[in-house]
PDB file of C-alpha atoms in Angstrom:
ATOM      1  CA  MET X   1      34.650 -53.212  21.286  1.00 72.00           C
ATOM      2  CA  ARG X   2      32.630 -51.596  18.355  1.00 76.00           C
ATOM      3  CA  LEU X   3      30.422 -54.606  18.119  1.00 83.00           C
ATOM      4  CA  PHE X   4      29.782 -54.542  21.985  1.00 86.00           C
ATOM      5  CA  GLY X   5      28.840 -50.828  21.989  1.00 84.00           C
ATOM      6  CA  ALA X   6      26.437 -51.291  18.822  1.00 87.00           C
ATOM      7  CA  ILE X   7      24.645 -54.379  20.745  1.00 90.00           C
ATOM      8  CA  PHE X   8      24.339 -52.152  23.886  1.00 91.00           C
ATOM      9  CA  ARG X   9      22.877 -49.087  21.811  1.00 90.00           C
ATOM     10  CA  ALA X  10      20.454 -51.367  20.012  1.00 92.00           C
ATOM     11  CA  LEU X  11      19.373 -53.037  23.364  1.00 93.00           C
ATOM     12  CA  TRP X  12      18.835 -49.484  24.860  1.00 93.00           C
ATOM     13  CA  VAL X  13      16.646 -48.459  21.993  1.00 92.00           C
ATOM     14  CA  VAL X  14      14.454 -51.505  22.494  1.00 92.00           C
ATOM     15  CA  VAL X  15      14.063 -50.923  26.157  1.00 93.00           C
ATOM     16  CA  VAL X  16      13.100 -47.325  25.746  1.00 93.00           C
ATOM     17  CA  ALA X  17      10.699 -48.036  22.998  1.00 92.00           C
ATOM     18  CA  THR X  18       8.636 -50.617  25.046  1.00 92.00           C
ATOM     19  CA  ILE X  19       8.692 -48.631  28.359  1.00 93.00           C
ATOM     20  CA  PRO X  20       5.162 -46.932  27.814  1.00 92.00           C
ATOM     21  CA  SER X  21       3.600 -50.291  26.995  1.00 90.00           C
ATOM     22  CA  LEU X  22       5.107 -51.966  29.705  1.00 90.00           C
ATOM     23  CA  LEU X  23       4.272 -49.531  32.480  1.00 92.00           C
ATOM     24  CA  LEU X  24       0.937 -47.908  31.355  1.00 90.00           C
ATOM     25  CA  PRO X  25      -2.195 -49.686  32.986  1.00 88.00           C
ATOM     26  CA  SER X  26      -4.182 -48.982  29.872  1.00 82.00           C
ATOM     27  CA  ALA X  27      -1.801 -50.812  27.512  1.00 79.00           C
ATOM     28  CA  SER X  28      -2.991 -54.034  25.915  1.00 78.00           C
ATOM     29  CA  GLN X  29      -0.772 -57.056  25.015  1.00 79.00           C
ATOM     30  CA  GLY X  30      -0.976 -56.195  21.483  1.00 80.00           C
ATOM     31  CA  ALA X  31       0.384 -52.869  22.089  1.00 79.00           C
ATOM     32  CA  VAL X  32       3.405 -54.398  23.934  1.00 82.00           C
ATOM     33  CA  GLU X  33       4.084 -56.686  20.875  1.00 86.00           C
ATOM     34  CA  PHE X  34       3.691 -53.603  18.590  1.00 86.00           C
ATOM     35  CA  ALA X  35       6.256 -51.635  20.603  1.00 88.00           C
ATOM     36  CA  LEU X  36       8.659 -54.769  20.467  1.00 88.00           C
ATOM     37  CA  ILE X  37       8.565 -54.766  16.891  1.00 90.00           C
ATOM     38  CA  ILE X  38       9.002 -50.950  16.383  1.00 89.00           C
ATOM     39  CA  GLY X  39      11.832 -51.037  18.888  1.00 89.00           C
ATOM     40  CA  ALA X  40      13.675 -54.146  17.040  1.00 91.00           C
ATOM     41  CA  ILE X  41      13.211 -52.236  13.697  1.00 92.00           C
ATOM     42  CA  ILE X  42      14.908 -48.950  15.234  1.00 91.00           C
ATOM     43  CA  GLY X  43      17.355 -51.133  17.242  1.00 90.00           C
ATOM     44  CA  MET X  44      18.463 -52.949  14.065  1.00 91.00           C
ATOM     45  CA  PHE X  45      19.091 -49.542  12.557  1.00 90.00           C
ATOM     46  CA  THR X  46      21.187 -48.415  15.370  1.00 89.00           C
ATOM     47  CA  PHE X  47      23.108 -51.641  15.494  1.00 90.00           C
ATOM     48  CA  PHE X  48      24.112 -51.341  11.877  1.00 88.00           C
ATOM     49  CA  GLU X  49      24.912 -47.695  11.964  1.00 85.00           C
ATOM     50  CA  TYR X  50      27.175 -48.075  15.215  1.00 86.00           C
ATOM     51  CA  GLY X  51      28.612 -51.427  14.026  1.00 83.00           C
ATOM     52  CA  SER X  52      29.833 -50.074  10.692  1.00 81.00           C
ATOM     53  CA  THR X  53      33.278 -48.834  10.211  1.00 78.00           C
ATOM     54  CA  THR X  54      32.086 -46.161   7.889  1.00 76.00           C
ATOM     55  CA  PRO X  55      29.838 -43.085   8.798  1.00 71.00           C
ATOM     56  CA  GLY X  56      26.093 -43.428   7.804  1.00 76.00           C
ATOM     57  CA  PHE X  57      23.525 -40.923   8.940  1.00 82.00           C
ATOM     58  CA  VAL X  58      24.302 -40.238  12.603  1.00 85.00           C
ATOM     59  CA  ASP X  59      26.012 -37.104  13.437  1.00 88.00           C
ATOM     60  CA  PHE X  60      29.027 -36.964  15.878  1.00 88.00           C
ATOM     61  CA  ARG X  61      29.412 -40.672  16.351  1.00 84.00           C
ATOM     62  CA  TYR X  62      33.089 -40.153  17.212  1.00 85.00           C
ATOM     63  CA  ALA X  63      32.533 -37.077  19.597  1.00 85.00           C
ATOM     64  CA  PRO X  64      30.883 -38.104  22.752  1.00 86.00           C
ATOM     65  CA  PRO X  65      28.896 -37.129  24.587  1.00 88.00           C
ATOM     66  CA  TYR X  66      26.683 -35.873  22.009  1.00 90.00           C
ATOM     67  CA  ASN X  67      24.804 -39.079  21.096  1.00 90.00           C
ATOM     68  CA  ARG X  68      24.709 -40.112  24.860  1.00 90.00           C
ATOM     69  CA  PHE X  69      23.204 -36.832  25.663  1.00 92.00           C
ATOM     70  CA  ARG X  70      20.430 -37.504  22.950  1.00 91.00           C
ATOM     71  CA  ALA X  71      19.947 -41.143  24.185  1.00 92.00           C
ATOM     72  CA  PHE X  72      19.660 -40.046  27.760  1.00 94.00           C
ATOM     73  CA  THR X  73      17.493 -37.211  27.028  1.00 94.00           C
ATOM     74  CA  ILE X  74      14.752 -39.182  25.074  1.00 95.00           C
ATOM     75  CA  ALA X  75      14.892 -41.971  27.578  1.00 95.00           C
ATOM     76  CA  MET X  76      14.339 -39.435  30.444  1.00 96.00           C
ATOM     77  CA  GLN X  77      11.487 -37.841  28.530  1.00 96.00           C
ATOM     78  CA  VAL X  78       9.762 -41.250  27.892  1.00 96.00           C
ATOM     79  CA  VAL X  79      10.295 -42.650  31.469  1.00 96.00           C
ATOM     80  CA  THR X  80       8.995 -39.524  33.267  1.00 96.00           C
ATOM     81  CA  ILE X  81       6.003 -38.906  31.006  1.00 96.00           C
ATOM     82  CA  THR X  82       5.033 -42.596  31.291  1.00 96.00           C
ATOM     83  CA  LEU X  83       5.379 -42.359  35.184  1.00 95.00           C
ATOM     84  CA  VAL X  84       3.252 -39.317  35.372  1.00 94.00           C
ATOM     85  CA  CYS X  85       0.629 -40.847  33.021  1.00 92.00           C
ATOM     86  CA  ARG X  86       0.649 -43.952  35.093  1.00 92.00           C
ATOM     87  CA  ALA X  87       0.228 -42.113  38.247  1.00 92.00           C
ATOM     88  CA  VAL X  88      -2.902 -40.329  36.798  1.00 89.00           C
ATOM     89  CA  GLU X  89      -4.378 -43.591  35.445  1.00 88.00           C
ATOM     90  CA  LEU X  90      -3.923 -45.295  38.838  1.00 87.00           C
ATOM     91  CA  GLY X  91      -5.658 -42.170  40.569  1.00 85.00           C
ATOM     92  CA  LEU X  92      -2.378 -41.161  42.399  1.00 83.00           C
ATOM     93  CA  SER X  93      -3.034 -37.432  41.822  1.00 78.00           C
ATOM     94  CA  ASP X  94      -0.973 -36.429  44.994  1.00 78.00           C
ATOM     95  CA  SER X  95       2.341 -38.166  43.844  1.00 86.00           C
ATOM     96  CA  VAL X  96       5.413 -36.251  43.688  1.00 92.00           C
ATOM     97  CA  LEU X  97       5.673 -36.330  39.759  1.00 91.00           C
ATOM     98  CA  VAL X  98       2.020 -35.473  39.306  1.00 91.00           C
ATOM     99  CA  ASN X  99       2.360 -32.302  41.570  1.00 93.00           C
ATOM    100  CA  TRP X 100       5.485 -31.435  39.816  1.00 94.00           C
ATOM    101  CA  ALA X 101       3.946 -31.514  36.358  1.00 93.00           C
ATOM    102  CA  GLN X 102       0.796 -29.660  37.724  1.00 92.00           C
ATOM    103  CA  GLN X 103       3.129 -26.762  39.001  1.00 94.00           C
ATOM    104  CA  ALA X 104       5.305 -26.725  35.799  1.00 94.00           C
ATOM    105  CA  ALA X 105       2.135 -26.505  33.719  1.00 92.00           C
ATOM    106  CA  GLN X 106       0.927 -23.404  35.849  1.00 92.00           C
ATOM    107  CA  MET X 107       4.266 -21.762  35.429  1.00 93.00           C
ATOM    108  CA  LEU X 108       4.482 -22.364  31.655  1.00 92.00           C
ATOM    109  CA  ASP X 109       0.868 -21.286  31.235  1.00 89.00           C
ATOM    110  CA  PHE X 110       1.289 -17.576  29.598  1.00 89.00           C
ATOM    111  CA  LYS X 111       0.965 -15.967  26.287  1.00 88.00           C
ATOM    112  CA  TYR X 112       2.978 -17.259  23.590  1.00 89.00           C
ATOM    113  CA  SER X 113       4.305 -20.064  25.648  1.00 91.00           C
ATOM    114  CA  PRO X 114       5.080 -23.200  23.359  1.00 93.00           C
ATOM    115  CA  VAL X 115       3.435 -25.555  26.116  1.00 93.00           C
ATOM    116  CA  SER X 116       0.397 -23.226  26.311  1.00 92.00           C
ATOM    117  CA  MET X 117      -0.088 -23.025  22.590  1.00 91.00           C
ATOM    118  CA  ALA X 118       0.337 -26.679  22.129  1.00 89.00           C
ATOM    119  CA  ILE X 119      -2.217 -27.449  24.840  1.00 88.00           C
ATOM    120  CA  ASP X 120      -4.712 -24.975  23.430  1.00 87.00           C
ATOM    121  CA  SER X 121      -4.535 -26.409  20.017  1.00 84.00           C
ATOM    122  CA  ILE X 122      -4.758 -29.954  20.692  1.00 81.00           C
ATOM    123  CA  LEU X 123      -7.621 -29.367  23.404  1.00 80.00           C
ATOM    124  CA  SER X 124      -9.528 -27.079  21.109  1.00 76.00           C
ATOM    125  CA  ASP X 125     -11.386 -30.430  20.108  1.00 66.00           C
ATOM    126  CA  SER X 126     -14.096 -30.673  22.795  1.00 61.00           C
ATOM    127  CA  ARG X 127     -14.532 -34.395  22.366  1.00 71.00           C
ATOM    128  CA  PHE X 128     -11.623 -35.204  24.744  1.00 76.00           C
ATOM    129  CA  SER X 129     -12.383 -36.868  28.045  1.00 80.00           C
ATOM    130  CA  ASP X 130     -11.238 -34.862  31.240  1.00 83.00           C
ATOM    131  CA  THR X 131      -8.758 -37.769  31.887  1.00 84.00           C
ATOM    132  CA  THR X 132      -7.246 -37.474  28.550  1.00 84.00           C
ATOM    133  CA  ALA X 133      -7.097 -33.594  28.792  1.00 87.00           C
ATOM    134  CA  ILE X 134      -5.274 -33.840  32.015  1.00 90.00           C
ATOM    135  CA  LEU X 135      -2.748 -36.376  30.674  1.00 90.00           C
ATOM    136  CA  LEU X 136      -2.148 -34.106  27.706  1.00 91.00           C
ATOM    137  CA  VAL X 137      -1.360 -31.123  29.838  1.00 92.00           C
ATOM    138  CA  TYR X 138       0.942 -33.109  32.039  1.00 94.00           C
ATOM    139  CA  SER X 139       2.734 -34.894  29.064  1.00 94.00           C
ATOM    140  CA  ILE X 140       3.291 -31.800  27.029  1.00 94.00           C
ATOM    141  CA  THR X 141       4.667 -29.917  29.910  1.00 96.00           C
ATOM    142  CA  THR X 142       6.820 -32.573  31.326  1.00 96.00           C
ATOM    143  CA  SER X 143       8.384 -33.167  27.781  1.00 96.00           C
ATOM    144  CA  PHE X 144       9.143 -29.516  27.329  1.00 96.00           C
ATOM    145  CA  VAL X 145      10.788 -28.968  30.653  1.00 97.00           C
ATOM    146  CA  ILE X 146      12.911 -31.911  30.419  1.00 96.00           C
ATOM    147  CA  GLY X 147      13.904 -31.544  26.582  1.00 95.00           C
ATOM    148  CA  VAL X 148      14.632 -27.761  26.714  1.00 95.00           C
ATOM    149  CA  GLY X 149      16.352 -28.194  30.177  1.00 95.00           C
ATOM    150  CA  MET X 150      18.549 -30.977  29.033  1.00 94.00           C
ATOM    151  CA  THR X 151      19.414 -28.936  25.799  1.00 94.00           C
ATOM    152  CA  PHE X 152      20.571 -25.895  27.680  1.00 93.00           C
ATOM    153  CA  ALA X 153      22.618 -27.970  29.894  1.00 93.00           C
ATOM    154  CA  PHE X 154      24.099 -29.874  27.120  1.00 91.00           C
ATOM    155  CA  ALA X 155      25.004 -26.468  25.256  1.00 90.00           C
ATOM    156  CA  LEU X 156      26.590 -25.365  28.392  1.00 91.00           C
ATOM    157  CA  ILE X 157      28.789 -28.548  28.746  1.00 89.00           C
ATOM    158  CA  LEU X 158      29.633 -28.144  25.087  1.00 88.00           C
ATOM    159  CA  TRP X 159      30.928 -24.586  25.299  1.00 87.00           C
ATOM    160  CA  VAL X 160      32.447 -24.551  28.842  1.00 87.00           C
ATOM    161  CA  PHE X 161      34.403 -27.907  28.521  1.00 85.00           C
ATOM    162  CA  ALA X 162      36.977 -29.140  25.912  1.00 82.00           C
ATOM    163  CA  TRP X 163      34.474 -30.635  23.323  1.00 87.00           C
ATOM    164  CA  PRO X 164      35.399 -32.476  21.192  1.00 86.00           C
ATOM    165  CA  ARG X 165      38.117 -34.006  23.538  1.00 83.00           C
ATOM    166  CA  ASP X 166      40.527 -35.206  20.691  1.00 78.00           C
ATOM    167  CA  ARG X 167      40.538 -32.332  18.466  1.00 75.00           C
ATOM    168  CA  GLU X 168      43.534 -33.108  16.633  1.00 75.00           C
ATOM    169  CA  SER X 169      42.138 -36.389  15.197  1.00 76.00           C
ATOM    170  CA  PHE X 170      38.688 -34.978  14.885  1.00 81.00           C
ATOM    171  CA  ASN X 171      37.335 -35.994  11.341  1.00 83.00           C
ATOM    172  CA  LEU X 172      34.616 -33.619  10.111  1.00 85.00           C
ATOM    173  CA  TRP X 173      33.265 -36.041   7.398  1.00 84.00           C
ATOM    174  CA  ALA X 174      32.977 -38.946   9.907  1.00 84.00           C
ATOM    175  CA  ASN X 175      31.027 -36.837  12.245  1.00 87.00           C
ATOM    176  CA  LEU X 176      28.980 -34.997  10.095  1.00 87.00           C
ATOM    177  CA  PRO X 177      28.446 -37.404   7.119  1.00 85.00           C
ATOM    178  CA  THR X 178      25.461 -35.334   5.621  1.00 81.00           C
ATOM    179  CA  PHE X 179      27.486 -32.282   5.580  1.00 81.00           C
ATOM    180  CA  GLN X 180      28.790 -31.279   2.253  1.00 75.00           C
ATOM    181  CA  PRO X 181      30.749 -27.853   2.068  1.00 68.00           C
ATOM    182  CA  SER X 182      31.329 -26.435  -1.465  1.00 63.00           C
ATOM    183  CA  ASN X 183      35.047 -25.993  -0.708  1.00 58.00           C
ATOM    184  CA  GLU X 184      37.394 -26.245   2.250  1.00 53.00           C
ATOM    185  CA  GLY X 185      37.846 -22.479   2.855  1.00 56.00           C
ATOM    186  CA  SER X 186      34.057 -22.058   3.318  1.00 81.00           C
ATOM    187  CA  ILE X 187      33.742 -24.775   5.971  1.00 86.00           C
ATOM    188  CA  PRO X 188      33.209 -22.575   9.113  1.00 88.00           C
ATOM    189  CA  LYS X 189      30.849 -20.240   7.119  1.00 88.00           C
ATOM    190  CA  ARG X 190      28.843 -23.128   6.006  1.00 89.00           C
ATOM    191  CA  LEU X 191      28.858 -24.687   9.333  1.00 92.00           C
ATOM    192  CA  ARG X 192      27.501 -21.477  11.011  1.00 93.00           C
ATOM    193  CA  ARG X 193      24.860 -21.137   8.244  1.00 92.00           C
ATOM    194  CA  ASP X 194      23.537 -24.561   8.813  1.00 93.00           C
ATOM    195  CA  ALA X 195      23.702 -24.080  12.461  1.00 95.00           C
ATOM    196  CA  TYR X 196      21.468 -21.030  12.409  1.00 96.00           C
ATOM    197  CA  PHE X 197      19.148 -22.815   9.960  1.00 96.00           C
ATOM    198  CA  ASN X 198      18.721 -25.563  12.542  1.00 96.00           C
ATOM    199  CA  ILE X 199      17.994 -23.256  15.362  1.00 96.00           C
ATOM    200  CA  VAL X 200      15.448 -21.459  13.508  1.00 97.00           C
ATOM    201  CA  LEU X 201      13.797 -24.751  12.358  1.00 97.00           C
ATOM    202  CA  GLY X 202      13.980 -26.373  15.799  1.00 95.00           C
ATOM    203  CA  VAL X 203      12.263 -23.047  17.227  1.00 95.00           C
ATOM    204  CA  ALA X 204       9.624 -23.056  14.472  1.00 95.00           C
ATOM    205  CA  LEU X 205       8.851 -26.869  15.022  1.00 94.00           C
ATOM    206  CA  ILE X 206       8.350 -26.465  18.638  1.00 94.00           C
ATOM    207  CA  TYR X 207       5.292 -24.055  17.720  1.00 92.00           C
ATOM    208  CA  ALA X 208       4.211 -25.803  14.383  1.00 90.00           C
ATOM    209  CA  LEU X 209       4.140 -29.492  15.258  1.00 87.00           C
ATOM    210  CA  PRO X 210       1.070 -29.408  17.687  1.00 84.00           C
ATOM    211  CA  PHE X 211      -0.908 -27.808  14.998  1.00 80.00           C
ATOM    212  CA  ILE X 212      -0.445 -30.832  12.479  1.00 76.00           C
ATOM    213  CA  PRO X 213      -3.034 -33.140  14.246  1.00 68.00           C
ATOM    214  CA  THR X 214      -5.670 -30.476  14.736  1.00 65.00           C
ATOM    215  CA  TYR X 215      -5.446 -29.048  11.222  1.00 65.00           C
ATOM    216  CA  GLY X 216      -4.037 -32.010   9.047  1.00 55.00           C
ATOM    217  CA  PHE X 217      -5.698 -34.844  10.742  1.00 55.00           C
ATOM    218  CA  ASP X 218      -8.610 -33.248  12.719  1.00 56.00           C
ATOM    219  CA  TRP X 219     -10.789 -36.392  12.299  1.00 52.00           C
ATOM    220  CA  LEU X 220      -7.952 -38.571  14.141  1.00 55.00           C
ATOM    221  CA  THR X 221      -6.939 -36.285  16.832  1.00 58.00           C
ATOM    222  CA  VAL X 222      -9.034 -37.655  19.626  1.00 59.00           C
ATOM    223  CA  ASP X 223      -8.590 -41.220  18.684  1.00 64.00           C
ATOM    224  CA  ILE X 224      -4.858 -40.694  18.488  1.00 70.00           C
ATOM    225  CA  PHE X 225      -4.470 -38.986  21.908  1.00 74.00           C
ATOM    226  CA  GLU X 226      -6.885 -41.300  23.729  1.00 77.00           C
ATOM    227  CA  ASN X 227      -4.222 -43.991  23.443  1.00 80.00           C
ATOM    228  CA  GLY X 228      -1.595 -43.410  26.311  1.00 83.00           C
ATOM    229  CA  GLN X 229       1.443 -44.879  24.429  1.00 87.00           C
ATOM    230  CA  VAL X 230       0.777 -42.639  21.392  1.00 86.00           C
ATOM    231  CA  MET X 231       0.382 -39.616  23.722  1.00 88.00           C
ATOM    232  CA  VAL X 232       3.791 -40.291  25.355  1.00 92.00           C
ATOM    233  CA  TRP X 233       5.505 -40.660  22.197  1.00 92.00           C
ATOM    234  CA  ALA X 234       3.885 -37.696  20.638  1.00 89.00           C
ATOM    235  CA  ALA X 235       4.705 -35.409  23.543  1.00 93.00           C
ATOM    236  CA  THR X 236       8.290 -36.940  23.477  1.00 95.00           C
ATOM    237  CA  LEU X 237       8.884 -36.365  19.815  1.00 93.00           C
ATOM    238  CA  TRP X 238       7.394 -32.859  19.639  1.00 92.00           C
ATOM    239  CA  VAL X 239      10.197 -31.490  21.931  1.00 95.00           C
ATOM    240  CA  PHE X 240      12.995 -34.078  21.101  1.00 95.00           C
ATOM    241  CA  ILE X 241      12.921 -33.309  17.235  1.00 94.00           C
ATOM    242  CA  ALA X 242      13.140 -29.611  17.955  1.00 94.00           C
ATOM    243  CA  THR X 243      15.643 -29.720  20.650  1.00 94.00           C
ATOM    244  CA  SER X 244      17.846 -32.262  18.740  1.00 94.00           C
ATOM    245  CA  LEU X 245      18.177 -29.534  15.872  1.00 95.00           C
ATOM    246  CA  ILE X 246      19.060 -26.872  18.399  1.00 95.00           C
ATOM    247  CA  ALA X 247      21.928 -29.233  20.151  1.00 94.00           C
ATOM    248  CA  ARG X 248      23.273 -30.053  16.667  1.00 94.00           C
ATOM    249  CA  ALA X 249      23.337 -26.332  15.878  1.00 95.00           C
ATOM    250  CA  SER X 250      25.175 -25.717  18.947  1.00 94.00           C
ATOM    251  CA  ALA X 251      27.851 -28.596  18.245  1.00 94.00           C
ATOM    252  CA  MET X 252      28.233 -27.243  14.761  1.00 93.00           C
ATOM    253  CA  LEU X 253      28.803 -23.507  15.972  1.00 94.00           C
ATOM    254  CA  LYS X 254      31.528 -25.025  18.280  1.00 93.00           C
ATOM    255  CA  ILE X 255      33.151 -26.883  15.435  1.00 92.00           C
ATOM    256  CA  ALA X 256      32.879 -23.677  13.296  1.00 91.00           C
ATOM    257  CA  ARG X 257      34.721 -21.723  16.045  1.00 90.00           C
ATOM    258  CA  ILE X 258      37.545 -24.218  16.434  1.00 88.00           C
ATOM    259  CA  LEU X 259      38.047 -24.432  12.635  1.00 86.00           C
ATOM    260  CA  SER X 260      38.195 -20.614  12.366  1.00 85.00           C
ATOM    261  CA  ARG X 261      40.656 -20.325  15.053  1.00 81.00           C
ATOM    262  CA  ALA X 262      42.911 -23.079  13.499  1.00 76.00           C
ATOM    263  CA  GLN X 263      42.745 -21.444  10.151  1.00 71.00           C
ATOM    264  CA  GLY X 264      43.975 -18.121  11.823  1.00 62.00           C
TER     265      GLY X 264
END
């Protein structure tokens, strides 16, 4: 059963990794092959991680639906952003997804909005074509709405329902292999501290990551985002990395609360 699950997850990773190159009209054959190679590498890591009987690097392997939520979120981001970009590239400006992305971009266009700041930062380079600028706005907006919305939904499920389901057999080390408390009595306190750090880091990354291509690799900015596949993944990972940290923090706070109650 473990082997079957590992194979399924690995195939899921490969499929998600190749979606932009398969669906975008601007994607070349070389791009498809490159996406398959990257997907295969990540898929192999996923297979060995979930096929192993000992914990490795993935948190909450034995506490579903934590990782299922993460897999579904990134898949939903990639598919939706790709479909929006595909519609724009094909000139389907009146499609439902494009209209939705346009309205969402208008709603999130306010002062200190992460979406607005990300768009202004990247589009400060006047060399972008009009089509690329539109794709950037829609991609960033779509990624943010889906990523943040799914994270709030997951946090709500986490706290409203009995998660983790099998609390008596819950193994902290197996589900948080990188967590190293100094002593047993400080586990809830350390979990809370790490959770708050993850929240702060996640929020900071939402604002900071869009400035990296502008200030760190200004000479590459236009060349990077003119590639539709790179744009899809850049917009996806911008939000996914940050919201994954916040989701992890929410799970850690729930575990800390359970342990505190158990200790009296």
